[in-house]
Amino acid sequence: MATILIAEDDLISRKLLVSIIANMGHAVVPTVNGRMALDILLNHGDIDLVVTDVMMPEMDGIELVQQIRKLDSIKTLPIIVISAYIGVNAANEVLEKGASAFMVKPIEAQALKQYITKYLPSS
């Protein structure tokens, strides 16, 4: 079982992500923005993967990705970025900034499960 951190400000999307991931047998740590997610990552040493929205208050998902990639202790952490409001060029930019994968909302459960399995081979 892995521990997966979710940074998603939309309640419905967050609940959907929690449900999909929990049904896979993983522990889930939900947060509502990138700032909270980064605080948890810095103080909670057993996060195995991050799923983050792009558009959030306080710290968006792109900045969260950049902050994670700057920190030696967590810079290799797999990060799946999700968004409903991003074009192809912006999606490529997110990947260039260090995201492991990008998904478009609405989230398809099977696609999310495949990414999680890809980045957590033991899942």
mmCIF file with all atom_site columns, C-alpha atoms in Angstrom:
data_model
loop_
_atom_site.group_PDB
_atom_site.id
_atom_site.type_symbol
_atom_site.label_atom_id
_atom_site.label_alt_id
_atom_site.label_comp_id
_atom_site.label_asym_id
_atom_site.label_entity_id
_atom_site.label_seq_id
_atom_site.pdbx_PDB_ins_code
_atom_site.Cartn_x
_atom_site.Cartn_y
_atom_site.Cartn_z
_atom_site.occupancy
_atom_site.B_iso_or_equiv
_atom_site.pdbx_formal_charge
_atom_site.auth_seq_id
_atom_site.auth_comp_id
_atom_site.auth_asym_id
_atom_site.auth_atom_id
_atom_site.pdbx_PDB_model_num
ATOM 1   C CA . MET A 1 1   ? 0.000   0.000  0.000   1.00 0.00 ? 1   MET A CA 1
ATOM 2   C CA . ALA A 1 2   ? 1.276   3.435  -0.964  1.00 0.00 ? 2   ALA A CA 1
ATOM 3   C CA . THR A 1 3   ? 0.428   6.836  0.494   1.00 0.00 ? 3   THR A CA 1
ATOM 4   C CA . ILE A 1 4   ? -0.829  9.290  -2.092  1.00 0.00 ? 4   ILE A CA 1
ATOM 5   C CA . LEU A 1 5   ? -1.166  13.031 -1.508  1.00 0.00 ? 5   LEU A CA 1
ATOM 6   C CA . ILE A 1 6   ? -3.962  14.863 -3.325  1.00 0.00 ? 6   ILE A CA 1
ATOM 7   C CA . ALA A 1 7   ? -3.942  18.645 -3.817  1.00 0.00 ? 7   ALA A CA 1
ATOM 8   C CA . GLU A 1 8   ? -7.355  19.617 -5.194  1.00 0.00 ? 8   GLU A CA 1
ATOM 9   C CA . ASP A 1 9   ? -9.504  22.572 -4.169  1.00 0.00 ? 9   ASP A CA 1
ATOM 10  C CA . ASP A 1 10  ? -12.729 21.361 -5.794  1.00 0.00 ? 10  ASP A CA 1
ATOM 11  C CA . LEU A 1 11  ? -14.634 19.228 -3.266  1.00 0.00 ? 11  LEU A CA 1
ATOM 12  C CA . ILE A 1 12  ? -16.294 16.949 -5.831  1.00 0.00 ? 12  ILE A CA 1
ATOM 13  C CA . SER A 1 13  ? -13.054 16.291 -7.714  1.00 0.00 ? 13  SER A CA 1
ATOM 14  C CA . ARG A 1 14  ? -11.198 15.709 -4.442  1.00 0.00 ? 14  ARG A CA 1
ATOM 15  C CA . LYS A 1 15  ? -13.823 13.197 -3.258  1.00 0.00 ? 15  LYS A CA 1
ATOM 16  C CA . LEU A 1 16  ? -13.665 11.383 -6.601  1.00 0.00 ? 16  LEU A CA 1
ATOM 17  C CA . LEU A 1 17  ? -9.872  11.159 -6.451  1.00 0.00 ? 17  LEU A CA 1
ATOM 18  C CA . VAL A 1 18  ? -9.975  9.951  -2.840  1.00 0.00 ? 18  VAL A CA 1
ATOM 19  C CA . SER A 1 19  ? -12.545 7.298  -3.739  1.00 0.00 ? 19  SER A CA 1
ATOM 20  C CA . ILE A 1 20  ? -10.628 5.970  -6.758  1.00 0.00 ? 20  ILE A CA 1
ATOM 21  C CA . ILE A 1 21  ? -7.308  5.840  -4.912  1.00 0.00 ? 21  ILE A CA 1
ATOM 22  C CA . ALA A 1 22  ? -8.725  4.389  -1.682  1.00 0.00 ? 22  ALA A CA 1
ATOM 23  C CA . ASN A 1 23  ? -10.509 1.676  -3.695  1.00 0.00 ? 23  ASN A CA 1
ATOM 24  C CA . MET A 1 24  ? -7.105  0.706  -5.088  1.00 0.00 ? 24  MET A CA 1
ATOM 25  C CA . GLY A 1 25  ? -6.042  0.008  -1.501  1.00 0.00 ? 25  GLY A CA 1
ATOM 26  C CA . HIS A 1 26  ? -3.821  3.054  -1.012  1.00 0.00 ? 26  HIS A CA 1
ATOM 27  C CA . ALA A 1 27  ? -3.805  5.526  1.855   1.00 0.00 ? 27  ALA A CA 1
ATOM 28  C CA . VAL A 1 28  ? -4.904  9.018  0.812   1.00 0.00 ? 28  VAL A CA 1
ATOM 29  C CA . VAL A 1 29  ? -3.905  12.390 2.253   1.00 0.00 ? 29  VAL A CA 1
ATOM 30  C CA . PRO A 1 30  ? -6.231  15.057 0.773   1.00 0.00 ? 30  PRO A CA 1
ATOM 31  C CA . THR A 1 31  ? -5.407  18.781 0.773   1.00 0.00 ? 31  THR A CA 1
ATOM 32  C CA . VAL A 1 32  ? -7.048  21.834 -0.792  1.00 0.00 ? 32  VAL A CA 1
ATOM 33  C CA . ASN A 1 33  ? -4.042  23.696 -2.244  1.00 0.00 ? 33  ASN A CA 1
ATOM 34  C CA . GLY A 1 34  ? -0.380  23.448 -3.140  1.00 0.00 ? 34  GLY A CA 1
ATOM 35  C CA . ARG A 1 35  ? 0.809   25.269 -0.015  1.00 0.00 ? 35  ARG A CA 1
ATOM 36  C CA . MET A 1 36  ? -0.828  22.677 2.266   1.00 0.00 ? 36  MET A CA 1
ATOM 37  C CA . ALA A 1 37  ? 0.483   19.868 0.072   1.00 0.00 ? 37  ALA A CA 1
ATOM 38  C CA . LEU A 1 38  ? 4.053   21.179 0.251   1.00 0.00 ? 38  LEU A CA 1
ATOM 39  C CA . ASP A 1 39  ? 3.815   21.538 4.042   1.00 0.00 ? 39  ASP A CA 1
ATOM 40  C CA . ILE A 1 40  ? 2.674   17.926 4.311   1.00 0.00 ? 40  ILE A CA 1
ATOM 41  C CA . LEU A 1 41  ? 5.457   16.742 1.996   1.00 0.00 ? 41  LEU A CA 1
ATOM 42  C CA . LEU A 1 42  ? 8.053   18.529 4.102   1.00 0.00 ? 42  LEU A CA 1
ATOM 43  C CA . ASN A 1 43  ? 6.709   17.149 7.389   1.00 0.00 ? 43  ASN A CA 1
ATOM 44  C CA . HIS A 1 44  ? 5.262   13.752 6.404   1.00 0.00 ? 44  HIS A CA 1
ATOM 45  C CA . GLY A 1 45  ? 8.052   11.556 5.103   1.00 0.00 ? 45  GLY A CA 1
ATOM 46  C CA . ASP A 1 46  ? 6.077   8.676  3.672   1.00 0.00 ? 46  ASP A CA 1
ATOM 47  C CA . ILE A 1 47  ? 4.263   10.162 0.657   1.00 0.00 ? 47  ILE A CA 1
ATOM 48  C CA . ASP A 1 48  ? 4.803   7.962  -2.413  1.00 0.00 ? 48  ASP A CA 1
ATOM 49  C CA . LEU A 1 49  ? 3.011   9.959  -5.124  1.00 0.00 ? 49  LEU A CA 1
ATOM 50  C CA . VAL A 1 50  ? 1.283   13.337 -5.591  1.00 0.00 ? 50  VAL A CA 1
ATOM 51  C CA . VAL A 1 51  ? -1.859  14.073 -7.590  1.00 0.00 ? 51  VAL A CA 1
ATOM 52  C CA . THR A 1 52  ? -2.390  17.812 -8.021  1.00 0.00 ? 52  THR A CA 1
ATOM 53  C CA . ASP A 1 53  ? -4.792  20.120 -9.779  1.00 0.00 ? 53  ASP A CA 1
ATOM 54  C CA . VAL A 1 54  ? -3.305  23.082 -11.649 1.00 0.00 ? 54  VAL A CA 1
ATOM 55  C CA . MET A 1 55  ? -5.642  25.899 -10.632 1.00 0.00 ? 55  MET A CA 1
ATOM 56  C CA . MET A 1 56  ? -5.788  26.260 -6.831  1.00 0.00 ? 56  MET A CA 1
ATOM 57  C CA . PRO A 1 57  ? -5.625  29.134 -4.344  1.00 0.00 ? 57  PRO A CA 1
ATOM 58  C CA . GLU A 1 58  ? -2.451  30.023 -2.400  1.00 0.00 ? 58  GLU A CA 1
ATOM 59  C CA . MET A 1 59  ? -0.125  27.829 -4.506  1.00 0.00 ? 59  MET A CA 1
ATOM 60  C CA . ASP A 1 60  ? -1.128  26.331 -7.824  1.00 0.00 ? 60  ASP A CA 1
ATOM 61  C CA . GLY A 1 61  ? -0.125  22.907 -9.078  1.00 0.00 ? 61  GLY A CA 1
ATOM 62  C CA . ILE A 1 62  ? 2.598   24.188 -11.395 1.00 0.00 ? 62  ILE A CA 1
ATOM 63  C CA . GLU A 1 63  ? 4.376   25.970 -8.560  1.00 0.00 ? 63  GLU A CA 1
ATOM 64  C CA . LEU A 1 64  ? 3.926   22.868 -6.382  1.00 0.00 ? 64  LEU A CA 1
ATOM 65  C CA . VAL A 1 65  ? 5.658   20.762 -9.054  1.00 0.00 ? 65  VAL A CA 1
ATOM 66  C CA . GLN A 1 66  ? 8.512   23.288 -9.267  1.00 0.00 ? 66  GLN A CA 1
ATOM 67  C CA . GLN A 1 67  ? 8.939   23.391 -5.476  1.00 0.00 ? 67  GLN A CA 1
ATOM 68  C CA . ILE A 1 68  ? 8.992   19.596 -5.221  1.00 0.00 ? 68  ILE A CA 1
ATOM 69  C CA . ARG A 1 69  ? 11.636  19.328 -7.961  1.00 0.00 ? 69  ARG A CA 1
ATOM 70  C CA . LYS A 1 70  ? 13.883  21.804 -6.102  1.00 0.00 ? 70  LYS A CA 1
ATOM 71  C CA . LEU A 1 71  ? 14.008  19.752 -2.889  1.00 0.00 ? 71  LEU A CA 1
ATOM 72  C CA . ASP A 1 72  ? 16.540  16.929 -2.793  1.00 0.00 ? 72  ASP A CA 1
ATOM 73  C CA . SER A 1 73  ? 14.522  14.869 -0.316  1.00 0.00 ? 73  SER A CA 1
ATOM 74  C CA . ILE A 1 74  ? 11.438  14.669 -2.571  1.00 0.00 ? 74  ILE A CA 1
ATOM 75  C CA . LYS A 1 75  ? 12.581  15.733 -6.045  1.00 0.00 ? 75  LYS A CA 1
ATOM 76  C CA . THR A 1 76  ? 12.047  12.274 -7.579  1.00 0.00 ? 76  THR A CA 1
ATOM 77  C CA . LEU A 1 77  ? 8.497   11.916 -6.255  1.00 0.00 ? 77  LEU A CA 1
ATOM 78  C CA . PRO A 1 78  ? 6.046   10.985 -9.043  1.00 0.00 ? 78  PRO A CA 1
ATOM 79  C CA . ILE A 1 79  ? 3.557   13.803 -9.717  1.00 0.00 ? 79  ILE A CA 1
ATOM 80  C CA . ILE A 1 80  ? 0.345   13.458 -11.719 1.00 0.00 ? 80  ILE A CA 1
ATOM 81  C CA . VAL A 1 81  ? -1.068  16.851 -12.691 1.00 0.00 ? 81  VAL A CA 1
ATOM 82  C CA . ILE A 1 82  ? -4.770  17.211 -13.530 1.00 0.00 ? 82  ILE A CA 1
ATOM 83  C CA . SER A 1 83  ? -6.701  20.133 -14.980 1.00 0.00 ? 83  SER A CA 1
ATOM 84  C CA . ALA A 1 84  ? -9.851  21.027 -16.855 1.00 0.00 ? 84  ALA A CA 1
ATOM 85  C CA . TYR A 1 85  ? -8.550  24.425 -17.961 1.00 0.00 ? 85  TYR A CA 1
ATOM 86  C CA . ILE A 1 86  ? -5.279  23.851 -19.740 1.00 0.00 ? 86  ILE A CA 1
ATOM 87  C CA . GLY A 1 87  ? -4.336  23.589 -23.402 1.00 0.00 ? 87  GLY A CA 1
ATOM 88  C CA . VAL A 1 88  ? -1.790  21.390 -25.150 1.00 0.00 ? 88  VAL A CA 1
ATOM 89  C CA . ASN A 1 89  ? 1.030   23.951 -24.878 1.00 0.00 ? 89  ASN A CA 1
ATOM 90  C CA . ALA A 1 90  ? 0.379   24.480 -21.180 1.00 0.00 ? 90  ALA A CA 1
ATOM 91  C CA . ALA A 1 91  ? 0.212   20.713 -20.608 1.00 0.00 ? 91  ALA A CA 1
ATOM 92  C CA . ASN A 1 92  ? 3.616   20.348 -22.270 1.00 0.00 ? 92  ASN A CA 1
ATOM 93  C CA . GLU A 1 93  ? 4.947   23.149 -20.069 1.00 0.00 ? 93  GLU A CA 1
ATOM 94  C CA . VAL A 1 94  ? 3.725   21.325 -16.955 1.00 0.00 ? 94  VAL A CA 1
ATOM 95  C CA . LEU A 1 95  ? 5.576   18.201 -18.084 1.00 0.00 ? 95  LEU A CA 1
ATOM 96  C CA . GLU A 1 96  ? 8.712   20.218 -18.878 1.00 0.00 ? 96  GLU A CA 1
ATOM 97  C CA . LYS A 1 97  ? 8.609   21.713 -15.373 1.00 0.00 ? 97  LYS A CA 1
ATOM 98  C CA . GLY A 1 98  ? 8.784   18.237 -13.877 1.00 0.00 ? 98  GLY A CA 1
ATOM 99  C CA . ALA A 1 99  ? 5.356   16.613 -13.763 1.00 0.00 ? 99  ALA A CA 1
ATOM 100 C CA . SER A 1 100 ? 5.460   12.870 -14.360 1.00 0.00 ? 100 SER A CA 1
ATOM 101 C CA . ALA A 1 101 ? 2.099   12.819 -16.158 1.00 0.00 ? 101 ALA A CA 1
ATOM 102 C CA . PHE A 1 102 ? -0.791  15.075 -17.121 1.00 0.00 ? 102 PHE A CA 1
ATOM 103 C CA . MET A 1 103 ? -4.491  14.199 -17.149 1.00 0.00 ? 103 MET A CA 1
ATOM 104 C CA . VAL A 1 104 ? -7.477  16.204 -18.360 1.00 0.00 ? 104 VAL A CA 1
ATOM 105 C CA . LYS A 1 105 ? -10.596 16.526 -16.210 1.00 0.00 ? 105 LYS A CA 1
ATOM 106 C CA . PRO A 1 106 ? -13.055 14.999 -15.858 1.00 0.00 ? 106 PRO A CA 1
ATOM 107 C CA . ILE A 1 107 ? -10.882 12.254 -14.435 1.00 0.00 ? 107 ILE A CA 1
ATOM 108 C CA . GLU A 1 108 ? -11.383 8.815  -15.889 1.00 0.00 ? 108 GLU A CA 1
ATOM 109 C CA . ALA A 1 109 ? -10.899 6.276  -13.102 1.00 0.00 ? 109 ALA A CA 1
ATOM 110 C CA . GLN A 1 110 ? -9.229  3.662  -15.296 1.00 0.00 ? 110 GLN A CA 1
ATOM 111 C CA . ALA A 1 111 ? -6.700  6.141  -16.710 1.00 0.00 ? 111 ALA A CA 1
ATOM 112 C CA . LEU A 1 112 ? -5.819  7.379  -13.210 1.00 0.00 ? 112 LEU A CA 1
ATOM 113 C CA . LYS A 1 113 ? -5.377  3.799  -12.010 1.00 0.00 ? 113 LYS A CA 1
ATOM 114 C CA . GLN A 1 114 ? -3.057  3.094  -14.945 1.00 0.00 ? 114 GLN A CA 1
ATOM 115 C CA . TYR A 1 115 ? -0.885  6.110  -14.130 1.00 0.00 ? 115 TYR A CA 1
ATOM 116 C CA . ILE A 1 116 ? -0.736  5.189  -10.452 1.00 0.00 ? 116 ILE A CA 1
ATOM 117 C CA . THR A 1 117 ? 0.241   1.633  -11.356 1.00 0.00 ? 117 THR A CA 1
ATOM 118 C CA . LYS A 1 118 ? 2.877   2.951  -13.773 1.00 0.00 ? 118 LYS A CA 1
ATOM 119 C CA . TYR A 1 119 ? 4.494   5.237  -11.210 1.00 0.00 ? 119 TYR A CA 1
ATOM 120 C CA . LEU A 1 120 ? 4.056   2.872  -8.263  1.00 0.00 ? 120 LEU A CA 1
ATOM 121 C CA . PRO A 1 121 ? 4.970   -0.491 -9.807  1.00 0.00 ? 121 PRO A CA 1
ATOM 122 C CA . SER A 1 122 ? 4.290   -2.298 -6.554  1.00 0.00 ? 122 SER A CA 1
ATOM 123 C CA . SER A 1 123 ? 0.654   -1.073 -6.501  1.00 0.00 ? 123 SER A CA 1
#
